[in-house]
PDB file of C-alpha atoms in Angstrom:
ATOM      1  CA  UNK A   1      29.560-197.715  91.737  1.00 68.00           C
ATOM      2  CA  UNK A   2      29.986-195.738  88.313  1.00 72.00           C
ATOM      3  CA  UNK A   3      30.950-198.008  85.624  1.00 93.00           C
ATOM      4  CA  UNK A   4      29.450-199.916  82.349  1.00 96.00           C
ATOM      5  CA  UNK A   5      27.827-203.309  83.431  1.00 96.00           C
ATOM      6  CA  UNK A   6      26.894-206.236  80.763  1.00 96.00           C
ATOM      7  CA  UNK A   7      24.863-209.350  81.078  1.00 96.00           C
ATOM      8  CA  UNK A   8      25.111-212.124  81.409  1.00 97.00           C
ATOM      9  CA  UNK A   9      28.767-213.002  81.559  1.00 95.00           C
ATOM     10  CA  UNK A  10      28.608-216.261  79.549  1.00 96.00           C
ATOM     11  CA  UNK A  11      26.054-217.889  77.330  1.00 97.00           C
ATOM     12  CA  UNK A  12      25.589-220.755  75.491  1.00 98.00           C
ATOM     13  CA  UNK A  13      22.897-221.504  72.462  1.00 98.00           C
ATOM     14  CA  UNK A  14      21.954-223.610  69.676  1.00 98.00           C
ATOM     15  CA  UNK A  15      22.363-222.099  66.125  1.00 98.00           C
ATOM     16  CA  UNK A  16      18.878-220.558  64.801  1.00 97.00           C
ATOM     17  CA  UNK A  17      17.878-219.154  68.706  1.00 98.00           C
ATOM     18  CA  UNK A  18      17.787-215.319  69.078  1.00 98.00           C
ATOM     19  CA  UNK A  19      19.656-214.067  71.997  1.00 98.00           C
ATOM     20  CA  UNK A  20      19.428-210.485  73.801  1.00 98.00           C
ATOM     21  CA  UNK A  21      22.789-209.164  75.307  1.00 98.00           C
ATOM     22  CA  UNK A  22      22.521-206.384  78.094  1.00 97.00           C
ATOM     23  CA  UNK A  23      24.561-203.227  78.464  1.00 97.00           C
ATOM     24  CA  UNK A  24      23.826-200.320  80.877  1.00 97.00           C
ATOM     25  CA  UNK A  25      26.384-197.800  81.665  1.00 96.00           C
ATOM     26  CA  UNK A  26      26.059-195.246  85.039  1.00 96.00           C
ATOM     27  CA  UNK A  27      28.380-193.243  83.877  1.00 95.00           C
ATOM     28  CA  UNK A  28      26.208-190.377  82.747  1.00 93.00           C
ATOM     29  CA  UNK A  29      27.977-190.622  78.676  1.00 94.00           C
ATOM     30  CA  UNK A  30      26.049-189.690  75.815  1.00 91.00           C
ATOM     31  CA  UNK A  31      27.518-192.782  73.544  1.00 92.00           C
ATOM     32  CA  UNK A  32      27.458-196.595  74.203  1.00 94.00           C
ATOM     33  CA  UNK A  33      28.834-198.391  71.290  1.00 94.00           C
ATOM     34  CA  UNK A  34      29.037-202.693  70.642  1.00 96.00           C
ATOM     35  CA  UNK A  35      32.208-204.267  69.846  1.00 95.00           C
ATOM     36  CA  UNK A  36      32.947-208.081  68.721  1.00 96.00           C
ATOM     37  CA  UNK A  37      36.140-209.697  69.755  1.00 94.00           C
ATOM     38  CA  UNK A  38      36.644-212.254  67.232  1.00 91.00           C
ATOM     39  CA  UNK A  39      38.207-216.015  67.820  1.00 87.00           C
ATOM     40  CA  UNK A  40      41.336-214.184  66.762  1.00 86.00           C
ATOM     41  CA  UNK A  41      41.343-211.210  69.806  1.00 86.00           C
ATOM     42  CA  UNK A  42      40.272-208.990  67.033  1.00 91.00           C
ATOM     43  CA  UNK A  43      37.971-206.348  68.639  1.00 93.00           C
ATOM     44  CA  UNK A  44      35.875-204.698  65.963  1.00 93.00           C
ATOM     45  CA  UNK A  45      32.917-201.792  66.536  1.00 93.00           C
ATOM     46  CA  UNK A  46      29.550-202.962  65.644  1.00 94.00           C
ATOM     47  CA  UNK A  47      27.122-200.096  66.686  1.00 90.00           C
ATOM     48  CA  UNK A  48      27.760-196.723  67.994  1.00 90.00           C
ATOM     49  CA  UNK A  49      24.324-195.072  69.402  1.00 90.00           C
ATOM     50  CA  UNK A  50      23.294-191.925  71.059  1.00 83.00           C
ATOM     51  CA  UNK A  51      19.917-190.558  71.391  1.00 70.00           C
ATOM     52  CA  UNK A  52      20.548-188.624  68.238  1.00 69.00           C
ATOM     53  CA  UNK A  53      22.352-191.101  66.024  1.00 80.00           C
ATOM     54  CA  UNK A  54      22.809-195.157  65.124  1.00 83.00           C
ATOM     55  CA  UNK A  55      25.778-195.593  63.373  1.00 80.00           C
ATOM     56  CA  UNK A  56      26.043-199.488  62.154  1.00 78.00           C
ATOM     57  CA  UNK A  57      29.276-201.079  60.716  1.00 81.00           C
ATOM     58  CA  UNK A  58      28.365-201.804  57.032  1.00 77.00           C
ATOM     59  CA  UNK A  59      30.024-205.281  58.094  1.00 86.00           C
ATOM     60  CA  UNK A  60      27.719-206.207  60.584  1.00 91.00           C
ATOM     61  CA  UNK A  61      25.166-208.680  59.737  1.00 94.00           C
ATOM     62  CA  UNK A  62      21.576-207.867  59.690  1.00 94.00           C
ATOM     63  CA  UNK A  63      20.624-210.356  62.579  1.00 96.00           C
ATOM     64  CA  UNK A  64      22.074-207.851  64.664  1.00 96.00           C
ATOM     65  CA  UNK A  65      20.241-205.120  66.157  1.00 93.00           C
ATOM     66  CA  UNK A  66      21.103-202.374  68.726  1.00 92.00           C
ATOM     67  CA  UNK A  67      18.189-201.472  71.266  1.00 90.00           C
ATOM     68  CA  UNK A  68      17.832-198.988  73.492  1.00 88.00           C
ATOM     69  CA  UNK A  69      15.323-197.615  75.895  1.00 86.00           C
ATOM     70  CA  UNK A  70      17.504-194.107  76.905  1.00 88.00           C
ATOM     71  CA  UNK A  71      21.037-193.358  77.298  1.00 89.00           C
ATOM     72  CA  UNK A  72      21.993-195.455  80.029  1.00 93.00           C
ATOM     73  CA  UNK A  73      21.028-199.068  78.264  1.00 94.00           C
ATOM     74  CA  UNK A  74      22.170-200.236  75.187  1.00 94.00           C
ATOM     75  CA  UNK A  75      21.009-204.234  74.361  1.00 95.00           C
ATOM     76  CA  UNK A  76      22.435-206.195  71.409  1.00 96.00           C
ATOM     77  CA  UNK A  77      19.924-208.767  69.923  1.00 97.00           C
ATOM     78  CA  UNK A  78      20.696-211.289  67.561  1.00 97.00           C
ATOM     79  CA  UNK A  79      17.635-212.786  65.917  1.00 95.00           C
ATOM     80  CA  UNK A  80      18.798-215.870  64.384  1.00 96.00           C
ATOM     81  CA  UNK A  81      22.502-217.114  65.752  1.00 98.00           C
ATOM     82  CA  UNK A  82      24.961-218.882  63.981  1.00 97.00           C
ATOM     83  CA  UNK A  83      27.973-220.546  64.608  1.00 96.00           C
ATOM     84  CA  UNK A  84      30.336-217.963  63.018  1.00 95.00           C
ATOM     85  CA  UNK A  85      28.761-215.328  65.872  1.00 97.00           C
ATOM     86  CA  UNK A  86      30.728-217.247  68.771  1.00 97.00           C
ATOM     87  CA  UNK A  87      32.767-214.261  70.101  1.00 96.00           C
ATOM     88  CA  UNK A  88      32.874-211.832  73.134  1.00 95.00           C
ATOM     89  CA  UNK A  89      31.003-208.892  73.138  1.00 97.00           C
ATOM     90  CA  UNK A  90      31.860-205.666  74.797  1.00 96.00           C
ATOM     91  CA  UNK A  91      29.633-202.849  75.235  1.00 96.00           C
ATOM     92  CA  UNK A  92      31.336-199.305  76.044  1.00 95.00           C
ATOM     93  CA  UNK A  93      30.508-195.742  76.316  1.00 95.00           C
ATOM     94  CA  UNK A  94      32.011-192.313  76.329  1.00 92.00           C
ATOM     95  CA  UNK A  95      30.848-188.933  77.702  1.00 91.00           C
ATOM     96  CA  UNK A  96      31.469-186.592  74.083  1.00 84.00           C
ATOM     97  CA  UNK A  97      33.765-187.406  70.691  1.00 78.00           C
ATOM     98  CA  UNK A  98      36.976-185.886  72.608  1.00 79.00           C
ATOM     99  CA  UNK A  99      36.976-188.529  75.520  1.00 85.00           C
ATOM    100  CA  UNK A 100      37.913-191.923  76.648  1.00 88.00           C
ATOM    101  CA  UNK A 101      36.263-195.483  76.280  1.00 91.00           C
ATOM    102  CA  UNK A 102      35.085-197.127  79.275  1.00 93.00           C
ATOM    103  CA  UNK A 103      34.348-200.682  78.397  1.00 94.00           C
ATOM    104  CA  UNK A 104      32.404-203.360  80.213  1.00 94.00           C
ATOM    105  CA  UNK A 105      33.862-207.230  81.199  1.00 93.00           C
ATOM    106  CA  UNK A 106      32.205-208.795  78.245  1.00 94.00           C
ATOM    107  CA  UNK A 107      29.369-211.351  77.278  1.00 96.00           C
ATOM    108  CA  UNK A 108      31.299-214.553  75.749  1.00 95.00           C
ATOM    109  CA  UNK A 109      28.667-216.311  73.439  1.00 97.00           C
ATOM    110  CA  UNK A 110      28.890-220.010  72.334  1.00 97.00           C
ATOM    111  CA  UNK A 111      26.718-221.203  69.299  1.00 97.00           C
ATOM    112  CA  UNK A 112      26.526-224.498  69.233  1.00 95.00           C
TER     113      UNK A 112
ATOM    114  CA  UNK B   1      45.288-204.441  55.543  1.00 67.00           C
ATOM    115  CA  UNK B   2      45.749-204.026  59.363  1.00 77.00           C
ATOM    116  CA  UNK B   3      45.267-200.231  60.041  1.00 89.00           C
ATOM    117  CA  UNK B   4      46.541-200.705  63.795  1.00 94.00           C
ATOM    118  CA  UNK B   5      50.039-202.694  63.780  1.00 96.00           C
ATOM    119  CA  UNK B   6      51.286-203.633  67.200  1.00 97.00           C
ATOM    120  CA  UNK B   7      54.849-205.292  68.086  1.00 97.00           C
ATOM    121  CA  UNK B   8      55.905-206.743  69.439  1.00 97.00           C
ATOM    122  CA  UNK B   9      53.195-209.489  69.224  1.00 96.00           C
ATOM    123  CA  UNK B  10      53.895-211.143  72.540  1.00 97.00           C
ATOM    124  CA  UNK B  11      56.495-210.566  75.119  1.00 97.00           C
ATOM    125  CA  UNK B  12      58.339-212.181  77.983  1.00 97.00           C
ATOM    126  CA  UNK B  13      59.959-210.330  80.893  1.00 97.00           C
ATOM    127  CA  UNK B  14      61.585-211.439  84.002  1.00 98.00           C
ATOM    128  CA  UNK B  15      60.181-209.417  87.047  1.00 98.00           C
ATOM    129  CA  UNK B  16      62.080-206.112  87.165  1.00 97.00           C
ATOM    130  CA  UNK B  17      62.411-205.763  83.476  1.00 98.00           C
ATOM    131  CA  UNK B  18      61.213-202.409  81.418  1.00 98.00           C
ATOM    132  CA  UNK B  19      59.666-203.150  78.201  1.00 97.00           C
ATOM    133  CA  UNK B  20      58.740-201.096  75.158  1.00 98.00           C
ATOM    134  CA  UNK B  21      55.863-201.434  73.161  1.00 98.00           C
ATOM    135  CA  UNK B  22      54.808-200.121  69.976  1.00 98.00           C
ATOM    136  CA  UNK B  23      51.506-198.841  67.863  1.00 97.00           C
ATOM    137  CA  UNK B  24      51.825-197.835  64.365  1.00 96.00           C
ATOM    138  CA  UNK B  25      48.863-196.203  62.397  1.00 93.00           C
ATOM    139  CA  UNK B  26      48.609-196.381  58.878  1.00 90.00           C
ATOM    140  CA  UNK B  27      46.158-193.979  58.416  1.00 87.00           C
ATOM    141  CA  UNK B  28      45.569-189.964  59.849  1.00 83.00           C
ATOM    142  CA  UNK B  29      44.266-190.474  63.281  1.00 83.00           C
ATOM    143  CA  UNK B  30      42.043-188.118  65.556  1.00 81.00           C
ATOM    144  CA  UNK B  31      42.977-190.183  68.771  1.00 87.00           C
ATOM    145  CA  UNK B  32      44.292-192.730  70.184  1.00 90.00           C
ATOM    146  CA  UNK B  33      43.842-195.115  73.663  1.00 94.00           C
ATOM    147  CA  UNK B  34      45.875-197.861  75.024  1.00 96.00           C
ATOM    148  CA  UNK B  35      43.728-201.006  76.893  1.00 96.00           C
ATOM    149  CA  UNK B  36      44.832-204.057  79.457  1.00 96.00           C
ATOM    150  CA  UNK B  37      42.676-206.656  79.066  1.00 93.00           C
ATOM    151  CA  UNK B  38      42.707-209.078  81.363  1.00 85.00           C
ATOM    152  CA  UNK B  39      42.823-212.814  80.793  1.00 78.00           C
ATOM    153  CA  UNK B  40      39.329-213.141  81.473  1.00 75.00           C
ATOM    154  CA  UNK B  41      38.320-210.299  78.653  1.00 78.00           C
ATOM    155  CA  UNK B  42      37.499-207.342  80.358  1.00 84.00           C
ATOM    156  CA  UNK B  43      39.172-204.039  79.230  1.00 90.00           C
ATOM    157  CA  UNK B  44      40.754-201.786  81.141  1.00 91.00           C
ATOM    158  CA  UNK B  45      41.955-198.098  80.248  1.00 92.00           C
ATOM    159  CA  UNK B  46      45.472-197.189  80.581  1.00 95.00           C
ATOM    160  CA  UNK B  47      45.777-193.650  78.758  1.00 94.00           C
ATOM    161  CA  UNK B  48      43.620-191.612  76.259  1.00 91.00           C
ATOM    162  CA  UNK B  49      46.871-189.691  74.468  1.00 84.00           C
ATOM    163  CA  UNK B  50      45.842-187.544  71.422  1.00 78.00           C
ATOM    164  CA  UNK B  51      49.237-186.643  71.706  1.00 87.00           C
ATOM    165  CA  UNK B  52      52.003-185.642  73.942  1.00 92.00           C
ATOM    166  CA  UNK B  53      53.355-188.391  77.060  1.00 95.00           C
ATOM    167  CA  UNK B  54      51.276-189.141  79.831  1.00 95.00           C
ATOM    168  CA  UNK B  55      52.711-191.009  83.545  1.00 96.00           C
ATOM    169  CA  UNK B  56      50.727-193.439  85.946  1.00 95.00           C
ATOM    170  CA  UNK B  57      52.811-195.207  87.925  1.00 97.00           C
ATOM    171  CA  UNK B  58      55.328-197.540  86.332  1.00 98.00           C
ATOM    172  CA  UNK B  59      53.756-196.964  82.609  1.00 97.00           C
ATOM    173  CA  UNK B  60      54.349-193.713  80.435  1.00 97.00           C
ATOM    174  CA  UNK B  61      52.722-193.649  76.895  1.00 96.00           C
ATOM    175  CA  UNK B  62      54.344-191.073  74.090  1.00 96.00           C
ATOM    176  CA  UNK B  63      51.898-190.186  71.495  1.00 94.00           C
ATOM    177  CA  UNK B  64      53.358-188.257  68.176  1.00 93.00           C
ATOM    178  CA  UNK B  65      50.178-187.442  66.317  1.00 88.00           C
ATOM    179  CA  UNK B  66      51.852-186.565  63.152  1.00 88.00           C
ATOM    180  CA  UNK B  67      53.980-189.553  62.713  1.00 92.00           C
ATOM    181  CA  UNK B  68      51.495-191.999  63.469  1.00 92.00           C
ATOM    182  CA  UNK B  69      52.494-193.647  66.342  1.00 94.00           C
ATOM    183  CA  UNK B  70      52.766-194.436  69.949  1.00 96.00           C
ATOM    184  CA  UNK B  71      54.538-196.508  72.643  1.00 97.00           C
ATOM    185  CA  UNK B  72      53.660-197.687  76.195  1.00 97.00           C
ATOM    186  CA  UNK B  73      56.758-198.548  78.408  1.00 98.00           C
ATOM    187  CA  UNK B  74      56.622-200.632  81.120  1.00 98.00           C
ATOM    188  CA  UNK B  75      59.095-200.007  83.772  1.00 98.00           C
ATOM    189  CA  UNK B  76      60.298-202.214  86.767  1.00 98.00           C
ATOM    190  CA  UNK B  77      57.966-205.240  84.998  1.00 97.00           C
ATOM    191  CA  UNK B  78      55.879-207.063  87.851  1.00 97.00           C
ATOM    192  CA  UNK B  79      54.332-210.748  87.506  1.00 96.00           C
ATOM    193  CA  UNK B  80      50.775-208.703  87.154  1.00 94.00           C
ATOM    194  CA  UNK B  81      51.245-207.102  84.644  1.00 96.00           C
ATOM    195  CA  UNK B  82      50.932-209.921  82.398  1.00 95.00           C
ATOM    196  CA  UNK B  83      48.025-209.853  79.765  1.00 95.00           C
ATOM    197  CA  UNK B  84      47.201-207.973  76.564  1.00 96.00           C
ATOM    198  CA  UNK B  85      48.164-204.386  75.896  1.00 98.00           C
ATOM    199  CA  UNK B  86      45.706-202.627  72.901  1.00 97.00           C
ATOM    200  CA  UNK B  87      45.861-199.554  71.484  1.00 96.00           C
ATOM    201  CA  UNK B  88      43.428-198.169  69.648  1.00 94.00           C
ATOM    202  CA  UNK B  89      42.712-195.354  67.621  1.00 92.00           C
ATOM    203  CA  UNK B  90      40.033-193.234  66.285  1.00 88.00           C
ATOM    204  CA  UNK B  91      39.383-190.957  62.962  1.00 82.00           C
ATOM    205  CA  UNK B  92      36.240-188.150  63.228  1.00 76.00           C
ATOM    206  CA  UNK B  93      34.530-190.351  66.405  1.00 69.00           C
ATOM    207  CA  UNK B  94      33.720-193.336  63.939  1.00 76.00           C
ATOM    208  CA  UNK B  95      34.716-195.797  66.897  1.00 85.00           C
ATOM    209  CA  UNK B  96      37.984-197.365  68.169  1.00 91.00           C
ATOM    210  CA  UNK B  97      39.888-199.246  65.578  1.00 92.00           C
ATOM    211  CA  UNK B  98      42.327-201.747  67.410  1.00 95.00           C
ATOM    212  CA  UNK B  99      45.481-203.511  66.991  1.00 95.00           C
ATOM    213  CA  UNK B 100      46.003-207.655  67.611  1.00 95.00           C
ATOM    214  CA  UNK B 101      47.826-206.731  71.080  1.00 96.00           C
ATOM    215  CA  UNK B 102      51.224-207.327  72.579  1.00 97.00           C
ATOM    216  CA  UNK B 103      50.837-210.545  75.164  1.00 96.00           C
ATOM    217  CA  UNK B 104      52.907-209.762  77.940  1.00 97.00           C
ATOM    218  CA  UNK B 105      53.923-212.228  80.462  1.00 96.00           C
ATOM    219  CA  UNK B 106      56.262-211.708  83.482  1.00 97.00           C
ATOM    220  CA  UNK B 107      58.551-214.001  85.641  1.00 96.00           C
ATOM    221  CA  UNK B 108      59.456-214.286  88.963  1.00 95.00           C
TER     222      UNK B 108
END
């Protein structure tokens, strides 16, 4: 199966842990990219990345970081959490600037 | 402001109903994608429509580049196709920027 797969699903964690978010897409694309839905179904990009390029919204906060290993895998760490950063998190990917999104089902985080 | 505007915000059909929604862009746009998502999150692409209309199944989307806009209509409405429509858009392949959605629920 060809498709963009995230993990875990769900996860729950006390403010101040860091937390590691998986993403690998076997779609063969040259992009994956992080986006934040927000508690008001606001989905905003955080990082685009391809083996040439990081692009990081100036918005995002600089607990974030994108990782990646090679094309396929894209993780999202967050060093330090905090309660504001309760949202879902979608990874996607694309195979060149003139085609489609394919996004993954999400990571729903919970600070608590 | 909102670059993305989307209306109607939510929706309410009785099976067999068409329905018309609507993106507006405020700014020059590249492209331009419309999403389901699902209640549990997960996004699922409808149409990538620089421009032009594009037909799968019961949904069309109409893209006019120049004017800054774009619909997806929904004809002969069934009970599953209630969720979230998004569209989306994209200037120089900076990313998706996307709207609040139109929540869609359909009736027996």
């Amino acid at each position: 199966e060809t498709a963009v797969f995230q993990t875990p699903n769900y996860h729950v964690t006390q403010v101040g842990n860091e937390v590691s978010f998986n993403c690998k897409q076997t779609l063969g694309h040259d992009t994956m990219y992080w986006y934040k839905q927000d508690s008001k179904k606001l989905l905003k990009i955080m990082f685009s990345y391809n083996n040439k390029q990081l692009i990081v919204n100036e918005t995002v906060p600089r607990r974030f970081s994108p990782q990646s290993s090679d094309k396929a895998h894209l993780n999202l760490r967050i060093k330090s959490v905090e309660p504001e950063d309760s949202a879902v998190y979608l990874c996607a990917s694309r195979r060149h600037s003139n085609s489609d999104y394919t996004f993954g089902s999400g990571t729903r985080l919970l600070v608590i | 402001g909102q670059q993305v505007q989307q209306s109607p915000a939510s929706l309410v059909l009785q099976e067999g109903e068409n329905a018309e929604l609507q993106c507006n862009f405020s700014t020059s746009l590249n492209s331009m994608q419309w999403f389901y998502q699902r209640p549990g999150g997960s996004l699922v692409s409808l149409f990538y429509n620089p421009s032009g209309t594009k037909q799968s199944g019961r949904l069309t989307s109409t893209t006019v580049i120049k004017e800054r806009r774009s619909s997806l209509h929904i004809s002969s409405s069934q009970t599953t196709d209630s969720g979230t429509y998004l569209c989306a858009m994209e200037r120089y392949a900076q990313g998706l920027t996307f709207g609040l959605g139109t929540r869609v629920s359909v009736f027996p």
